[in-house]
CSV table of C-alpha atoms in Angstrom, one decimal:
chain,number,residue,atom,x,y,z
Q,20,MET,CA,0.0,0.0,0.0
Q,21,ALA,CA,1.3,3.5,-0.9
Q,22,ALA,CA,2.3,5.8,1.9
Q,23,GLN,CA,-0.5,8.3,2.9
Q,24,SER,CA,-0.1,12.0,3.4
Q,25,TRP,CA,-1.6,13.9,6.3
Q,26,LEU,CA,-2.5,16.5,3.6
Q,27,HIS,CA,-5.6,15.6,1.5
Q,28,ILE,CA,-4.4,14.6,-2.0
Q,29,PRO,CA,-7.1,13.8,-4.5
Q,30,THR,CA,-6.6,10.3,-5.9
Q,31,ASP,CA,-6.5,11.6,-9.5
Q,32,SER,CA,-3.8,14.2,-8.7
Q,33,HIS,CA,-0.7,14.1,-10.8
Q,34,PHE,CA,1.2,15.4,-7.7
Q,35,SER,CA,1.0,12.5,-5.3
Q,36,LEU,CA,3.5,11.7,-2.7
Q,37,SER,CA,5.2,9.5,-5.3
Q,38,ASN,CA,6.0,12.5,-7.4
Q,39,ILE,CA,7.2,15.7,-5.6
Q,40,PRO,CA,8.0,17.7,-8.8
Q,41,PHE,CA,10.0,20.9,-8.6
Q,42,GLY,CA,9.1,24.3,-10.2
Q,43,ILE,CA,9.5,28.0,-9.9
Q,44,ILE,CA,6.5,30.1,-8.6
Q,45,THR,CA,5.4,33.5,-7.4
Q,46,THR,CA,2.8,33.7,-4.7
Q,47,PRO,CA,0.4,36.4,-3.2
Q,48,ASP,CA,3.1,36.9,-0.6
Q,49,SER,CA,6.1,37.1,-2.9
Q,50,GLN,CA,6.4,38.4,-6.5
Q,51,VAL,CA,10.0,37.3,-6.8
Q,52,PRO,CA,10.2,33.9,-8.6
Q,53,HIS,CA,11.5,31.1,-6.3
Q,54,PRO,CA,11.4,27.3,-6.0
Q,55,ALA,CA,8.5,25.1,-4.9
Q,56,VAL,CA,7.2,21.6,-5.2
Q,57,ALA,CA,3.7,20.5,-6.2
Q,58,ILE,CA,1.8,18.3,-3.8
Q,59,GLY,CA,-1.9,17.5,-4.4
Q,60,THR,CA,-3.7,20.8,-5.0
Q,61,TYR,CA,-1.0,22.8,-3.4
Q,62,ALA,CA,2.5,24.2,-4.0
Q,63,LEU,CA,4.9,24.0,-1.1
Q,64,ASP,CA,7.0,27.2,-1.1
Q,65,LEU,CA,10.6,26.0,-0.6
Q,66,ALA,CA,11.9,29.5,0.0
Q,67,VAL,CA,9.7,30.1,3.0
Q,68,PHE,CA,10.1,26.5,4.1
Q,69,THR,CA,13.9,26.9,4.1
Q,70,GLU,CA,13.8,30.3,5.9
Q,71,ASN,CA,11.8,28.6,8.7
Q,72,ASN,CA,14.3,25.8,9.3
Q,73,GLY,CA,12.3,23.3,7.2
Q,74,PHE,CA,15.4,21.4,6.3
Q,75,SER,CA,16.6,21.0,9.9
Q,76,GLY,CA,16.0,17.3,9.6
Q,77,LEU,CA,18.4,17.0,6.7
Q,78,PRO,CA,21.8,18.0,8.1
Q,79,GLU,CA,23.7,17.1,4.9
Q,80,PHE,CA,21.8,19.7,3.0
Q,81,GLN,CA,22.5,22.6,5.3
Q,82,ALA,CA,25.4,23.9,3.2
Q,83,HIS,CA,23.2,24.2,0.1
Q,84,LEU,CA,20.1,26.0,1.5
Q,85,SER,CA,20.7,29.1,-0.7
Q,86,VAL,CA,19.6,27.2,-3.8
Q,87,PHE,CA,16.0,27.6,-2.7
Q,88,SER,CA,16.4,31.4,-2.7
Q,89,GLN,CA,17.3,31.5,-6.4
Q,90,GLU,CA,14.9,32.5,-9.2
Q,91,THR,CA,15.6,29.3,-11.2
Q,92,LEU,CA,16.3,25.6,-10.3
Q,93,ASN,CA,19.7,25.7,-12.0
Q,94,ALA,CA,21.6,25.9,-8.7
Q,95,PHE,CA,19.7,23.1,-7.2
Q,96,ALA,CA,20.0,21.0,-10.3
Q,97,ALA,CA,23.8,21.5,-10.4
Q,98,LEU,CA,24.1,19.7,-7.0
Q,99,GLY,CA,23.5,16.4,-8.7
Q,100,GLN,CA,21.1,13.4,-8.5
Q,101,THR,CA,22.4,12.3,-5.0
Q,102,VAL,CA,21.3,15.6,-3.5
Q,103,HIS,CA,18.1,15.7,-5.6
Q,104,ARG,CA,17.1,12.3,-4.3
Q,105,ALA,CA,17.8,13.2,-0.7
Q,106,VAL,CA,15.8,16.4,-0.8
Q,107,ARG,CA,12.9,14.8,-2.6
Q,108,ARG,CA,12.7,11.9,-0.1
Q,109,TYR,CA,13.0,14.2,2.9
Q,110,LEU,CA,10.1,16.3,1.6
Q,111,GLN,CA,8.1,13.1,1.1
Q,112,SER,CA,8.8,12.3,4.7
Q,113,VAL,CA,7.7,15.8,5.8
Q,114,LEU,CA,4.4,15.2,4.0
Q,115,THR,CA,3.8,11.6,5.0
Q,116,GLU,CA,1.4,10.6,7.9
Q,117,GLY,CA,3.3,9.1,10.8
Q,118,SER,CA,6.8,9.7,9.4
Q,119,PRO,CA,9.8,11.0,11.5
Q,120,HIS,CA,9.5,14.5,10.0
Q,121,ALA,CA,5.7,14.8,9.6
Q,122,ALA,CA,5.3,17.0,12.8
Q,123,LEU,CA,7.3,19.8,11.1
Q,124,LEU,CA,4.2,20.9,9.2
Q,125,GLN,CA,1.4,18.6,10.4
Q,126,SER,CA,1.3,20.0,13.9
Q,127,ASN,CA,2.5,23.5,13.1
Q,128,SER,CA,-0.5,25.2,11.5
Q,129,GLY,CA,1.2,28.6,11.4
Q,130,LEU,CA,4.1,27.4,9.3
Q,131,ARG,CA,1.7,25.2,7.2
Q,132,GLN,CA,-0.3,28.3,6.3
Q,133,LYS,CA,2.9,30.1,5.3
Q,134,VAL,CA,4.3,27.5,3.0
Q,135,LEU,CA,1.3,25.8,1.4
Q,136,PHE,CA,-0.5,27.8,-1.4
Q,137,PRO,CA,-3.4,26.5,-3.5
Q,138,LEU,CA,-2.2,25.9,-7.0
Q,139,GLY,CA,-4.8,28.3,-8.3
Q,140,ASP,CA,-3.3,31.1,-6.2
Q,141,ILE,CA,0.3,30.8,-7.6
Q,142,HIS,CA,1.9,31.7,-10.9
Q,143,ASN,CA,4.3,29.3,-12.6
Q,144,HIS,CA,7.5,30.4,-14.3
Q,145,LEU,CA,10.1,28.7,-16.4
Q,146,PRO,CA,11.7,26.2,-14.0
Q,147,MET,CA,15.2,26.6,-15.5
Q,148,GLN,CA,17.4,29.2,-17.2
Q,149,ILE,CA,17.8,27.5,-20.6
Q,150,GLY,CA,21.1,28.2,-22.3
Q,151,ASP,CA,20.7,25.8,-25.2
Q,152,TYR,CA,17.9,23.7,-26.6
Q,153,THR,CA,18.3,20.8,-28.9
Q,154,ASP,CA,15.3,18.9,-30.4
Q,155,PHE,CA,15.7,15.3,-31.4
Q,156,TYR,CA,13.7,13.0,-33.7
Q,157,ALA,CA,13.4,9.9,-31.5
Q,158,GLY,CA,9.8,9.1,-32.2
Q,159,LYS,CA,10.2,6.4,-34.8
Q,160,HIS,CA,6.5,6.1,-35.8
Q,161,HIS,CA,6.4,9.8,-36.3
Q,162,ALA,CA,9.5,9.7,-38.4
Q,163,VAL,CA,8.0,6.9,-40.6
Q,164,ASN,CA,4.7,8.7,-40.9
Q,165,VAL,CA,6.2,12.0,-42.0
Q,166,GLY,CA,8.8,10.3,-44.2
Q,167,THR,CA,6.0,8.4,-46.0
Q,168,LEU,CA,4.1,11.7,-46.6
Q,169,PHE,CA,7.0,13.2,-48.5
Q,170,ARG,CA,9.0,10.2,-49.9
Q,171,ASP,CA,8.6,6.7,-51.1
Q,172,PRO,CA,7.4,4.6,-48.1
Q,173,LYS,CA,10.3,2.3,-48.8
Q,174,ILE,CA,12.7,5.0,-47.9
Q,175,ALA,CA,10.6,6.8,-45.2
Q,176,LEU,CA,13.5,6.7,-42.8
Q,177,GLN,CA,16.9,7.9,-43.9
Q,178,PRO,CA,19.8,5.4,-43.6
Q,179,ASN,CA,21.2,7.1,-40.5
Q,180,TYR,CA,18.0,7.0,-38.4
Q,181,THR,CA,18.5,3.8,-36.5
Q,182,HIS,CA,22.2,4.4,-36.0
Q,183,LEU,CA,22.2,7.7,-34.3
Q,184,PRO,CA,19.8,10.1,-32.5
Q,185,VAL,CA,19.0,12.7,-35.2
Q,186,GLY,CA,18.5,16.2,-33.9
Q,187,TYR,CA,18.8,19.9,-34.6
Q,188,HIS,CA,19.6,23.0,-32.5
Q,189,GLY,CA,16.4,24.9,-31.5
Q,190,ARG,CA,15.9,28.3,-30.0
Q,191,ALA,CA,16.2,28.5,-26.2
Q,192,SER,CA,14.9,32.1,-26.1
Q,193,SER,CA,11.4,31.1,-27.3
Q,194,VAL,CA,10.8,28.3,-24.8
Q,195,VAL,CA,8.0,29.4,-22.5
Q,196,VAL,CA,6.0,28.0,-19.6
Q,197,THR,CA,2.5,26.5,-19.9
Q,198,GLY,CA,-0.3,29.0,-20.3
Q,199,THR,CA,1.7,31.5,-22.4
Q,200,PRO,CA,-0.4,32.4,-25.5
Q,201,LEU,CA,1.0,31.7,-28.9
Q,202,VAL,CA,0.9,34.4,-31.6
Q,203,ARG,CA,0.4,32.8,-35.0
Q,204,PRO,CA,3.7,33.1,-36.8
Q,205,SER,CA,4.1,34.7,-40.3
Q,206,GLY,CA,6.7,34.0,-42.9
Q,207,GLN,CA,7.4,32.9,-46.5
Q,208,ILE,CA,5.1,30.2,-47.8
Q,209,LEU,CA,4.2,28.8,-51.2
Q,210,ASP,CA,0.6,29.8,-52.0
Q,211,ASN,CA,0.7,27.2,-54.8
Q,212,PRO,CA,3.3,24.6,-54.2
Q,213,ALA,CA,2.6,23.0,-57.6
Q,214,ALA,CA,3.4,26.1,-59.5
Q,215,ASP,CA,6.6,26.5,-61.6
Q,216,PRO,CA,8.6,28.6,-60.9
Q,217,LYS,CA,8.0,28.5,-57.2
Q,218,VAL,CA,7.6,32.0,-55.9
Q,219,PRO,CA,6.7,32.6,-52.2
Q,220,ILE,CA,4.3,35.0,-50.6
Q,221,PHE,CA,4.5,36.5,-47.1
Q,222,SER,CA,1.6,35.3,-45.0
Q,223,PRO,CA,0.5,34.1,-41.5
Q,224,SER,CA,1.1,30.4,-41.3
Q,225,ARG,CA,-1.9,28.4,-42.6
Q,226,ARG,CA,-0.6,25.1,-41.4
Q,227,LEU,CA,0.1,25.7,-37.7
Q,228,ASP,CA,0.7,22.4,-35.9
Q,229,ILE,CA,1.6,20.8,-32.6
Q,230,GLU,CA,4.3,18.3,-31.6
Q,231,LEU,CA,3.8,16.1,-28.5
Q,232,GLU,CA,7.1,15.6,-26.9
Q,233,LEU,CA,9.0,15.0,-23.7
Q,234,ALA,CA,12.0,17.0,-22.8
Q,235,ALA,CA,14.9,16.5,-20.3
Q,236,PHE,CA,16.9,19.1,-18.4
Q,237,VAL,CA,20.6,18.6,-18.0
Q,238,CYS,CA,22.2,18.9,-14.5
Q,239,LYS,CA,25.9,18.2,-15.2
Q,240,CYS,CA,28.4,20.1,-17.2
Q,241,ASN,CA,31.1,18.5,-19.4
Q,242,LYS,CA,34.1,20.4,-20.7
Q,243,LEU,CA,34.8,21.3,-24.3
Q,244,GLY,CA,36.3,18.3,-26.0
Q,245,ALA,CA,35.2,15.9,-23.2
Q,246,PRO,CA,32.4,13.6,-24.3
Q,247,VAL,CA,29.9,12.1,-21.8
Q,248,PRO,CA,30.2,8.3,-21.8
Q,249,ILE,CA,26.9,6.4,-22.0
Q,250,THR,CA,27.6,4.9,-18.6
Q,251,ASP,CA,27.6,8.4,-17.0
Q,252,ALA,CA,24.9,10.1,-19.1
Q,253,HIS,CA,21.9,9.0,-16.9
Q,254,GLU,CA,23.5,11.0,-14.0
Q,255,ALA,CA,23.4,14.1,-16.1
Q,256,ILE,CA,19.6,14.2,-16.3
Q,257,PHE,CA,17.9,16.4,-13.8
Q,258,GLY,CA,14.3,15.6,-14.7
Q,259,ILE,CA,11.7,15.7,-17.4
Q,260,VAL,CA,8.8,18.0,-18.6
Q,261,LEU,CA,6.1,17.8,-21.2
Q,262,MET,CA,6.8,19.8,-24.3
Q,263,ASN,CA,4.8,21.1,-27.3
Q,264,ASP,CA,7.1,22.1,-30.1
Q,265,TRP,CA,4.7,24.2,-32.1
Q,266,SER,CA,5.4,24.0,-35.8
Q,267,ALA,CA,4.5,26.1,-38.9
Q,268,ARG,CA,4.4,23.4,-41.5
Q,269,ASP,CA,4.0,25.6,-44.6
Q,270,ILE,CA,6.9,27.9,-43.5
Q,271,GLN,CA,8.9,24.7,-42.8
Q,272,ALA,CA,8.2,23.2,-46.2
Q,273,TRP,CA,9.7,26.2,-48.0
Q,274,GLU,CA,12.7,26.9,-45.8
Q,275,TYR,CA,14.0,23.6,-44.6
Q,276,VAL,CA,16.0,22.6,-47.7
Q,277,PRO,CA,19.0,22.3,-47.5
Q,278,LEU,CA,19.8,23.1,-43.8
Q,279,GLY,CA,16.6,22.1,-42.0
Q,280,PRO,CA,13.9,24.0,-39.9
Q,281,PHE,CA,14.5,27.7,-39.0
Q,282,GLY,CA,11.7,30.2,-38.5
Q,283,SER,CA,9.1,27.4,-38.7
Q,284,LYS,CA,10.4,26.2,-35.3
Q,285,ASN,CA,11.8,29.2,-33.5
Q,286,PHE,CA,8.7,31.1,-32.6
Q,287,GLN,CA,7.6,29.2,-29.5
Q,288,THR,CA,8.0,26.0,-27.6
Q,289,THR,CA,5.8,25.4,-24.6
Q,290,ILE,CA,6.8,23.2,-21.6
Q,291,SER,CA,5.0,22.1,-18.5
Q,292,PRO,CA,6.0,24.0,-15.3
Q,293,TRP,CA,6.9,21.1,-12.9
Q,294,VAL,CA,10.1,19.1,-13.4
Q,295,ILE,CA,9.6,15.4,-12.5
Q,296,LEU,CA,13.0,14.3,-11.1
Q,297,ALA,CA,14.9,11.4,-12.5
Q,298,ASP,CA,14.5,9.7,-9.0
Q,299,ALA,CA,10.7,9.9,-9.3
Q,300,MET,CA,10.7,8.3,-12.7
Q,301,ALA,CA,13.1,5.5,-11.7
Q,302,PRO,CA,10.3,3.0,-10.9
Q,303,PHE,CA,8.5,3.7,-14.2
Q,304,MET,CA,10.9,2.5,-16.9
Q,305,ALA,CA,10.1,0.2,-19.8
Q,306,LYS,CA,11.6,-1.0,-23.0
Q,307,GLY,CA,11.2,1.3,-25.9
Q,308,LEU,CA,10.8,0.5,-29.6
Q,309,GLU,CA,13.1,-2.1,-31.0
Q,310,ASN,CA,16.1,-0.7,-32.9
Q,311,GLU,CA,16.9,-3.1,-35.7
Q,312,SER,CA,20.5,-1.8,-36.1
Q,313,SER,CA,23.5,-2.9,-34.2
Q,314,LEU,CA,24.5,0.2,-32.3
Q,315,LEU,CA,28.1,1.4,-32.1
Q,316,PRO,CA,29.6,0.8,-28.7
Q,317,TYR,CA,29.4,4.4,-27.5
Q,318,LEU,CA,25.6,4.3,-27.7
Q,319,GLN,CA,25.0,0.9,-26.1
Q,320,GLU,CA,23.2,1.1,-22.8
Q,321,LYS,CA,23.3,-1.7,-20.3
Q,322,LYS,CA,19.7,-1.2,-19.3
Q,323,VAL,CA,17.1,-2.8,-21.5
Q,324,ASP,CA,14.3,-0.8,-19.8
Q,325,ASN,CA,15.7,2.6,-20.7
Q,326,MET,CA,12.5,4.5,-21.7
Q,327,TYR,CA,10.0,6.3,-19.5
Q,328,ASP,CA,6.6,4.6,-19.2
Q,329,LEU,CA,4.2,7.5,-19.4
Q,330,GLU,CA,0.7,7.7,-20.8
Q,331,LEU,CA,0.3,10.9,-22.9
Q,332,GLN,CA,-2.7,12.7,-24.1
Q,333,VAL,CA,-3.5,15.8,-26.2
Q,334,ASN,CA,-6.8,17.7,-25.9
Q,335,LEU,CA,-8.1,20.4,-28.3
Q,336,THR,CA,-10.5,23.1,-27.2
Q,337,SER,CA,-11.8,25.2,-30.1
Q,338,LYS,CA,-12.9,28.8,-29.8
Q,339,GLN,CA,-16.4,27.6,-30.7
Q,340,SER,CA,-16.5,25.2,-27.8
Q,341,ASN,CA,-15.2,27.9,-25.5
Q,342,THR,CA,-18.0,30.3,-26.4
Q,343,LYS,CA,-21.0,28.2,-27.7
Q,344,CYS,CA,-20.9,24.6,-26.6
Q,345,LYS,CA,-21.4,24.6,-22.8
Q,346,GLY,CA,-19.9,21.5,-21.3
Q,347,ALA,CA,-18.0,20.5,-24.5
Q,348,ILE,CA,-14.8,22.1,-23.2
Q,349,GLN,CA,-12.2,19.7,-24.5
Q,350,GLN,CA,-11.9,16.9,-27.0
Q,351,THR,CA,-9.1,14.3,-26.9
Q,352,ILE,CA,-7.4,14.1,-30.2
Q,353,THR,CA,-4.4,11.9,-29.3
Q,354,LYS,CA,-3.6,9.2,-26.8
Q,355,THR,CA,-0.2,7.5,-26.9
Q,356,THR,CA,2.8,6.4,-24.7
Q,357,SER,CA,6.4,7.5,-24.3
Q,358,ARG,CA,7.4,3.9,-25.0
Q,359,ASN,CA,7.1,4.9,-28.7
Q,360,LEU,CA,10.6,6.3,-28.6
Q,361,VAL,CA,13.6,4.5,-30.1
Q,362,TRP,CA,16.3,6.6,-28.4
Q,363,SER,CA,16.6,7.4,-24.7
Q,364,PHE,CA,17.7,10.8,-23.2
Q,365,PRO,CA,21.1,9.3,-22.0
Q,366,GLN,CA,21.7,8.2,-25.6
Q,367,MET,CA,20.8,11.6,-26.9
Q,368,LEU,CA,23.1,13.3,-24.4
Q,369,THR,CA,26.0,11.0,-25.2
Q,370,HIS,CA,25.6,11.5,-28.9
Q,371,HIS,CA,25.3,15.2,-28.5
Q,372,THR,CA,28.6,15.3,-26.7
Q,373,VAL,CA,30.5,12.7,-28.6
Q,374,THR,CA,32.2,15.3,-30.8
Q,375,GLY,CA,33.2,17.2,-27.7
Q,376,CYS,CA,30.2,19.6,-27.5
Q,377,PRO,CA,30.0,21.0,-23.9
Q,378,MET,CA,26.6,20.9,-22.1
Q,379,HIS,CA,25.6,23.2,-19.3
Q,380,VAL,CA,23.2,23.0,-16.4
Q,381,GLY,CA,19.7,23.9,-17.7
Q,382,ASP,CA,20.2,22.8,-21.3
Q,383,LEU,CA,17.1,21.3,-22.7
Q,384,LEU,CA,16.8,18.1,-24.8
Q,385,GLY,CA,13.5,17.4,-26.7
Q,386,SER,CA,12.5,13.9,-27.7
Q,387,GLY,CA,10.9,14.7,-31.0
Q,388,THR,CA,7.2,14.0,-31.7
Q,389,ILE,CA,5.8,10.9,-30.0
Q,390,SER,CA,3.3,8.9,-32.1
Q,391,GLY,CA,1.9,5.4,-32.0
Q,392,LEU,CA,0.9,3.1,-34.8
Q,393,ASP,CA,-2.8,3.9,-34.9
Q,394,ALA,CA,-4.3,7.2,-36.2
Q,395,SER,CA,-5.6,8.0,-32.7
Q,396,GLU,CA,-2.0,7.8,-31.3
Q,397,ARG,CA,-0.4,10.4,-33.6
Q,398,GLY,CA,1.3,13.3,-31.9
Q,399,SER,CA,0.9,15.9,-34.7
Q,400,LEU,CA,-1.9,17.2,-36.9
Q,401,LEU,CA,0.4,16.7,-39.9
Q,402,GLU,CA,0.1,13.0,-39.4
Q,403,GLN,CA,-3.5,12.9,-38.3
Q,404,THR,CA,-4.6,14.8,-41.4
Q,405,SER,CA,-2.2,13.1,-43.9
Q,406,GLY,CA,-0.4,16.3,-44.5
Q,407,GLY,CA,-3.6,18.3,-44.7
Q,408,LYS,CA,-5.3,16.1,-47.2
Q,409,VAL,CA,-8.1,14.9,-44.8
Q,410,SER,CA,-10.0,16.7,-42.1
Q,411,MET,CA,-10.1,15.7,-38.4
Q,412,LYS,CA,-13.7,15.7,-37.1
Q,413,LEU,CA,-14.4,17.6,-33.8
Q,414,ASN,CA,-17.4,17.7,-31.6
Q,415,GLY,CA,-20.1,20.1,-32.6
Q,416,GLY,CA,-19.5,19.5,-36.3
Q,417,GLU,CA,-16.2,21.4,-36.5
Q,418,GLU,CA,-13.3,20.1,-38.6
Q,419,ARG,CA,-9.6,20.7,-38.5
Q,420,LYS,CA,-6.6,20.2,-40.8
Q,421,PHE,CA,-4.4,22.5,-38.8
Q,422,LEU,CA,-4.9,24.9,-35.8
Q,423,GLU,CA,-7.2,27.9,-36.0
Q,424,ASP,CA,-7.0,31.1,-34.0
Q,425,GLY,CA,-8.7,30.7,-30.6
Q,426,ASP,CA,-7.8,27.0,-30.4
Q,427,THR,CA,-6.3,25.8,-27.2
Q,428,ILE,CA,-4.0,22.7,-27.0
Q,429,THR,CA,-3.6,21.0,-23.7
Q,430,MET,CA,-1.1,18.1,-23.2
Q,431,THR,CA,-1.0,15.9,-20.2
Q,432,GLY,CA,1.1,12.9,-19.2
Q,433,TRP,CA,1.2,10.5,-16.2
Q,434,CYS,CA,2.3,7.1,-14.9
Q,435,GLY,CA,1.5,5.1,-11.8
Q,436,GLU,CA,-1.8,4.1,-10.2
Q,437,SER,CA,-4.7,6.1,-8.8
Q,438,GLY,CA,-3.6,7.7,-5.5
Q,439,ALA,CA,0.0,7.4,-6.5
Q,440,LEU,CA,0.1,9.2,-9.8
Q,441,VAL,CA,3.3,10.8,-11.2
Q,442,GLY,CA,2.5,13.5,-13.8
Q,443,PHE,CA,3.2,16.9,-15.1
Q,444,GLY,CA,-0.1,18.8,-14.8
Q,445,ASP,CA,-1.0,20.6,-18.0
Q,446,CYS,CA,1.1,21.9,-20.9
Q,447,THR,CA,-1.2,24.4,-22.5
Q,448,GLY,CA,-1.2,27.2,-25.1
Q,449,THR,CA,-3.9,29.2,-26.9
Q,450,ILE,CA,-3.5,30.5,-30.5
Q,451,LEU,CA,-3.7,34.3,-31.0
Q,452,PRO,CA,-4.0,36.0,-34.4
Q,453,ALA,CA,-0.9,36.9,-36.3
Q,454,VAL,CA,0.6,40.3,-35.9
Q,455,SER,CA,0.0,42.6,-38.9
Q,456,LEU,CA,3.1,43.8,-40.7
């Protein structure tokens, strides 16, 4: 039986005692961003908790208390997984009925009122200062589906795909926290792709899309010229978030040859606000997709169960359902699992550094779009609508090929059982009209 908290935690909460994810918040009492953890329907303010000797029961952490007065989690992340694990498990003890540290808050109503804020009363911020962001392409079914749309299905995957984690450098400055609206991007598109010669027009994107992804934050640096061995790479992962890598498919189609995506990907990437620590995900590992190639030794992991075992879901709320269809708030358009990845984050990190590339604390690694085999498991509209050739049916008679202004996308992900769920909360964004130029 799972441990029980003295604090009421709904059984369907993503933030059970089994989780304890870390984030950055502001509260009605403090408008300076600072660390917190999510527990049930509350955020536990780690800055106030620390100021009031909350970590008195964790002597080995006393030299590091200042990390919880920072405006990002970078300083905490840099302490390494051993410290992350100790702090998380200490906080679990503080929140567990009958534990050695439960009295710290359970019997101190004054302190409890100072450190626990309803989630609806706080504001979330980006959890990390992100220096660099790299997006990979580890969702094999997505890669096959997209490759089939634009090439002969026999060569849907390029020859390198099963030998190395394919990726590209994204734009860290446009990574935002959940709830940030998305202004529809504009750029060069082909009004008539079949025309010859091909002459672009300037237009708001007409093929605005989502990409359902996971992302991992790095917590260890490596020096320039010093690759991270696969045996050490798992220790460099701080934790994971959900990610929506919004994509302008029409801008992408015109610009990506020969160097790949640019403006079609750099306008916004949304992540969930709470970082699930590597320690919290350790019990929820599974085998990912089979890689038919024999990997070079530097990418070979000893663990067979090297993928996170998360259920993932995407909901779409249209402007019409927001304003006209009472009760029809959201419609699920995708359900899939993170087991549909062929490369793990440690493999991505090792390959990223094998040439000597230095990583820094707070660097973000995206998984690439996660899709399953069935149509209902596809993590992008590009796949669901066969490149815009067919429409996706929505409740109330609406149809979509790509996103319209006013649409809201909400991604969620979780693992574990009822009463002991480990999840992210929501990763959400609403489409605003393009800026006139």
